């Protein structure tokens, strides 16, 4: 499946929610003219992305942005979700992917756990990586699919 299509769909779907707080959702692709074909279940991928983006929107301050970056790497297709919030405190980093662990008063602690489960079941990791500025940056890597061209 082309990763870019469900990413665009989810960004459009969450745009009104982000706009309520003047948060800009941006898609950045290292090769915007190409498709990013990965081996994945598209419906599960969309739910994974919704979970990551809802967390990012929730963490982002009003008037900031959330960036979704697509890139190819030696390891496959990478999708990065980065917000401009306060980041993930060091004391909770090792638990953020645990089921039912949450720091939100109204959270259920399943969003990141389900996103990680999706990643692992599709042969790729979901990691929290350091950022150059503020915020949190989650990176999902999916195996690139072999594309067969018709001749």
PDB file of C-alpha atoms in Angstrom:
ATOM      1  CA  UNK A   1       0.000   0.000   0.000  1.00  0.00           C
ATOM      2  CA  UNK A   2       1.055   3.566  -0.600  1.00  0.00           C
ATOM      3  CA  UNK A   3       1.624   5.031   2.872  1.00  0.00           C
ATOM      4  CA  UNK A   4       0.993   8.564   1.594  1.00  0.00           C
ATOM      5  CA  UNK A   5      -2.694   8.016   0.827  1.00  0.00           C
ATOM      6  CA  UNK A   6      -3.818   6.978   4.329  1.00  0.00           C
ATOM      7  CA  UNK A   7      -1.563   9.672   5.835  1.00  0.00           C
ATOM      8  CA  UNK A   8      -3.323  12.341   3.758  1.00  0.00           C
ATOM      9  CA  UNK A   9      -6.737  10.905   4.679  1.00  0.00           C
ATOM     10  CA  UNK A  10      -5.988  10.927   8.422  1.00  0.00           C
ATOM     11  CA  UNK A  11      -4.568  14.456   8.281  1.00  0.00           C
ATOM     12  CA  UNK A  12      -7.758  15.682   6.563  1.00  0.00           C
ATOM     13  CA  UNK A  13      -9.899  13.850   9.116  1.00  0.00           C
ATOM     14  CA  UNK A  14      -8.062  15.371  12.119  1.00  0.00           C
ATOM     15  CA  UNK A  15      -7.696  18.849  10.620  1.00  0.00           C
ATOM     16  CA  UNK A  16     -10.870  20.262  12.241  1.00  0.00           C
ATOM     17  CA  UNK A  17      -9.770  19.057  15.678  1.00  0.00           C
ATOM     18  CA  UNK A  18      -6.323  20.630  15.242  1.00  0.00           C
ATOM     19  CA  UNK A  19      -7.836  23.845  13.868  1.00  0.00           C
ATOM     20  CA  UNK A  20      -9.870  24.314  17.057  1.00  0.00           C
ATOM     21  CA  UNK A  21      -6.544  25.056  18.767  1.00  0.00           C
ATOM     22  CA  UNK A  22      -4.877  26.736  15.765  1.00  0.00           C
ATOM     23  CA  UNK A  23      -2.512  23.783  15.339  1.00  0.00           C
ATOM     24  CA  UNK A  24      -1.188  23.314  11.822  1.00  0.00           C
ATOM     25  CA  UNK A  25      -0.880  19.725  10.582  1.00  0.00           C
ATOM     26  CA  UNK A  26       1.899  19.479   7.991  1.00  0.00           C
ATOM     27  CA  UNK A  27       2.948  16.633   5.719  1.00  0.00           C
ATOM     28  CA  UNK A  28       6.599  16.666   4.663  1.00  0.00           C
ATOM     29  CA  UNK A  29       7.878  14.105   2.165  1.00  0.00           C
ATOM     30  CA  UNK A  30      11.505  13.703   1.170  1.00  0.00           C
ATOM     31  CA  UNK A  31      10.392  12.717  -2.355  1.00  0.00           C
ATOM     32  CA  UNK A  32       6.894  14.183  -2.777  1.00  0.00           C
ATOM     33  CA  UNK A  33       6.556  13.016  -6.371  1.00  0.00           C
ATOM     34  CA  UNK A  34       7.007   9.333  -5.464  1.00  0.00           C
ATOM     35  CA  UNK A  35       4.872   6.779  -3.724  1.00  0.00           C
ATOM     36  CA  UNK A  36       5.939   5.267  -0.414  1.00  0.00           C
ATOM     37  CA  UNK A  37       4.972   1.621  -0.802  1.00  0.00           C
ATOM     38  CA  UNK A  38       5.086  -0.491   2.355  1.00  0.00           C
ATOM     39  CA  UNK A  39       3.930  -3.934   3.375  1.00  0.00           C
ATOM     40  CA  UNK A  40       1.092  -3.216   5.766  1.00  0.00           C
ATOM     41  CA  UNK A  41      -2.570  -3.492   6.583  1.00  0.00           C
ATOM     42  CA  UNK A  42      -3.917  -0.073   5.559  1.00  0.00           C
ATOM     43  CA  UNK A  43      -6.776   0.016   8.087  1.00  0.00           C
ATOM     44  CA  UNK A  44      -4.522  -0.862  11.017  1.00  0.00           C
ATOM     45  CA  UNK A  45      -1.985   1.680   9.796  1.00  0.00           C
ATOM     46  CA  UNK A  46      -4.623   4.421   9.790  1.00  0.00           C
ATOM     47  CA  UNK A  47      -5.593   3.591  13.393  1.00  0.00           C
ATOM     48  CA  UNK A  48      -1.930   3.629  14.408  1.00  0.00           C
ATOM     49  CA  UNK A  49      -1.474   7.037  12.783  1.00  0.00           C
ATOM     50  CA  UNK A  50      -4.652   8.394  14.381  1.00  0.00           C
ATOM     51  CA  UNK A  51      -3.301   7.371  17.802  1.00  0.00           C
ATOM     52  CA  UNK A  52       0.057   9.038  17.165  1.00  0.00           C
ATOM     53  CA  UNK A  53      -1.508  12.223  15.803  1.00  0.00           C
ATOM     54  CA  UNK A  54      -4.112  12.549  18.568  1.00  0.00           C
ATOM     55  CA  UNK A  55      -1.285  12.342  21.115  1.00  0.00           C
ATOM     56  CA  UNK A  56       0.722  14.940  19.185  1.00  0.00           C
ATOM     57  CA  UNK A  57      -2.254  17.308  18.873  1.00  0.00           C
ATOM     58  CA  UNK A  58      -3.002  16.892  22.567  1.00  0.00           C
ATOM     59  CA  UNK A  59       0.637  17.655  23.497  1.00  0.00           C
ATOM     60  CA  UNK A  60       1.104  20.557  21.083  1.00  0.00           C
ATOM     61  CA  UNK A  61       0.567  24.068  22.396  1.00  0.00           C
ATOM     62  CA  UNK A  62      -2.111  26.237  20.798  1.00  0.00           C
ATOM     63  CA  UNK A  63      -0.821  27.958  17.661  1.00  0.00           C
ATOM     64  CA  UNK A  64       1.981  25.449  17.022  1.00  0.00           C
ATOM     65  CA  UNK A  65       2.384  22.706  14.440  1.00  0.00           C
ATOM     66  CA  UNK A  66       2.535  18.940  14.182  1.00  0.00           C
ATOM     67  CA  UNK A  67       4.726  17.586  11.407  1.00  0.00           C
ATOM     68  CA  UNK A  68       4.301  14.225   9.717  1.00  0.00           C
ATOM     69  CA  UNK A  69       7.406  13.360   7.730  1.00  0.00           C
ATOM     70  CA  UNK A  70       7.672  10.526   5.192  1.00  0.00           C
ATOM     71  CA  UNK A  71      11.059   9.337   4.037  1.00  0.00           C
ATOM     72  CA  UNK A  72      12.770   6.334   2.571  1.00  0.00           C
ATOM     73  CA  UNK A  73      15.631   4.788   4.504  1.00  0.00           C
ATOM     74  CA  UNK A  74      17.819   1.723   4.234  1.00  0.00           C
ATOM     75  CA  UNK A  75      15.406   0.079   6.682  1.00  0.00           C
ATOM     76  CA  UNK A  76      12.189   0.801   4.749  1.00  0.00           C
ATOM     77  CA  UNK A  77       9.607   3.571   4.854  1.00  0.00           C
ATOM     78  CA  UNK A  78       9.846   5.882   7.848  1.00  0.00           C
ATOM     79  CA  UNK A  79       6.960   7.924   9.155  1.00  0.00           C
ATOM     80  CA  UNK A  80       7.783  10.522  11.777  1.00  0.00           C
ATOM     81  CA  UNK A  81       5.255  12.414  13.915  1.00  0.00           C
ATOM     82  CA  UNK A  82       6.670  15.401  15.775  1.00  0.00           C
ATOM     83  CA  UNK A  83       4.939  17.961  17.958  1.00  0.00           C
ATOM     84  CA  UNK A  84       6.186  21.142  19.616  1.00  0.00           C
ATOM     85  CA  UNK A  85       4.955  20.304  23.097  1.00  0.00           C
ATOM     86  CA  UNK A  86       6.878  19.816  26.326  1.00  0.00           C
ATOM     87  CA  UNK A  87       8.222  16.401  25.286  1.00  0.00           C
ATOM     88  CA  UNK A  88       8.114  13.126  27.200  1.00  0.00           C
ATOM     89  CA  UNK A  89       9.593  13.391  30.694  1.00  0.00           C
ATOM     90  CA  UNK A  90      12.578  11.095  31.267  1.00  0.00           C
ATOM     91  CA  UNK A  91      10.841   9.470  34.232  1.00  0.00           C
ATOM     92  CA  UNK A  92       8.042   8.029  32.060  1.00  0.00           C
ATOM     93  CA  UNK A  93       9.853   7.233  28.787  1.00  0.00           C
ATOM     94  CA  UNK A  94      10.349   3.562  29.561  1.00  0.00           C
ATOM     95  CA  UNK A  95       6.614   3.113  30.246  1.00  0.00           C
ATOM     96  CA  UNK A  96       4.947   5.093  27.436  1.00  0.00           C
ATOM     97  CA  UNK A  97       4.321   1.998  25.300  1.00  0.00           C
ATOM     98  CA  UNK A  98       2.943  -0.061  28.209  1.00  0.00           C
ATOM     99  CA  UNK A  99      -0.790  -0.848  27.968  1.00  0.00           C
ATOM    100  CA  UNK A 100      -2.926   1.299  30.276  1.00  0.00           C
ATOM    101  CA  UNK A 101      -0.043   3.630  31.187  1.00  0.00           C
ATOM    102  CA  UNK A 102      -1.079   7.245  30.791  1.00  0.00           C
ATOM    103  CA  UNK A 103      -0.174  10.681  32.056  1.00  0.00           C
ATOM    104  CA  UNK A 104      -3.449  12.180  30.801  1.00  0.00           C
ATOM    105  CA  UNK A 105      -6.373  12.697  33.187  1.00  0.00           C
ATOM    106  CA  UNK A 106      -8.843  11.347  30.602  1.00  0.00           C
ATOM    107  CA  UNK A 107      -6.537   8.918  28.770  1.00  0.00           C
ATOM    108  CA  UNK A 108      -6.864   5.147  28.722  1.00  0.00           C
ATOM    109  CA  UNK A 109      -3.215   4.373  27.985  1.00  0.00           C
ATOM    110  CA  UNK A 110      -3.909   2.303  24.887  1.00  0.00           C
ATOM    111  CA  UNK A 111      -2.973   4.647  22.012  1.00  0.00           C
ATOM    112  CA  UNK A 112       0.807   4.195  22.044  1.00  0.00           C
ATOM    113  CA  UNK A 113       0.535   0.541  23.109  1.00  0.00           C
ATOM    114  CA  UNK A 114      -1.656  -0.224  20.073  1.00  0.00           C
ATOM    115  CA  UNK A 115       0.587   1.824  17.789  1.00  0.00           C
ATOM    116  CA  UNK A 116       3.627  -0.153  18.973  1.00  0.00           C
ATOM    117  CA  UNK A 117       1.707  -3.434  18.518  1.00  0.00           C
ATOM    118  CA  UNK A 118       0.931  -2.428  14.924  1.00  0.00           C
ATOM    119  CA  UNK A 119       4.600  -1.635  14.276  1.00  0.00           C
ATOM    120  CA  UNK A 120       5.882  -4.891  15.718  1.00  0.00           C
ATOM    121  CA  UNK A 121       3.267  -6.992  13.894  1.00  0.00           C
ATOM    122  CA  UNK A 122       4.372  -5.379  10.614  1.00  0.00           C
ATOM    123  CA  UNK A 123       8.080  -5.996  11.175  1.00  0.00           C
ATOM    124  CA  UNK A 124       9.118  -2.496  12.133  1.00  0.00           C
ATOM    125  CA  UNK A 125       9.817  -0.581  15.290  1.00  0.00           C
ATOM    126  CA  UNK A 126       8.016   2.421  16.746  1.00  0.00           C
ATOM    127  CA  UNK A 127      10.446   4.502  18.763  1.00  0.00           C
ATOM    128  CA  UNK A 128      10.585   7.766  20.648  1.00  0.00           C
ATOM    129  CA  UNK A 129      13.589   9.704  19.399  1.00  0.00           C
ATOM    130  CA  UNK A 130      15.258  12.837  20.725  1.00  0.00           C
ATOM    131  CA  UNK A 131      14.327  16.134  19.099  1.00  0.00           C
ATOM    132  CA  UNK A 132      16.531  19.079  18.233  1.00  0.00           C
ATOM    133  CA  UNK A 133      14.016  21.461  19.771  1.00  0.00           C
ATOM    134  CA  UNK A 134      11.046  20.894  22.026  1.00  0.00           C
ATOM    135  CA  UNK A 135       8.407  18.237  21.728  1.00  0.00           C
ATOM    136  CA  UNK A 136       8.199  14.537  21.090  1.00  0.00           C
ATOM    137  CA  UNK A 137       9.195  12.700  17.918  1.00  0.00           C
ATOM    138  CA  UNK A 138       7.834   9.224  17.252  1.00  0.00           C
ATOM    139  CA  UNK A 139       9.322   7.262  14.338  1.00  0.00           C
ATOM    140  CA  UNK A 140       7.552   4.280  12.773  1.00  0.00           C
ATOM    141  CA  UNK A 141       9.510   2.176  10.290  1.00  0.00           C
ATOM    142  CA  UNK A 142       7.680  -0.154   7.915  1.00  0.00           C
ATOM    143  CA  UNK A 143       9.285  -2.629   5.511  1.00  0.00           C
ATOM    144  CA  UNK A 144       9.293  -1.315   1.966  1.00  0.00           C
ATOM    145  CA  UNK A 145       7.323  -3.451  -0.471  1.00  0.00           C
ATOM    146  CA  UNK A 146       8.758  -4.808  -3.663  1.00  0.00           C
ATOM    147  CA  UNK A 147       6.981  -2.897  -6.425  1.00  0.00           C
ATOM    148  CA  UNK A 148       6.229  -4.871  -9.542  1.00  0.00           C
ATOM    149  CA  UNK A 149       5.869  -2.768 -12.673  1.00  0.00           C
ATOM    150  CA  UNK A 150       3.757  -3.927 -15.604  1.00  0.00           C
ATOM    151  CA  UNK A 151       5.685  -4.274 -18.810  1.00  0.00           C
TER     152      UNK A 151
END
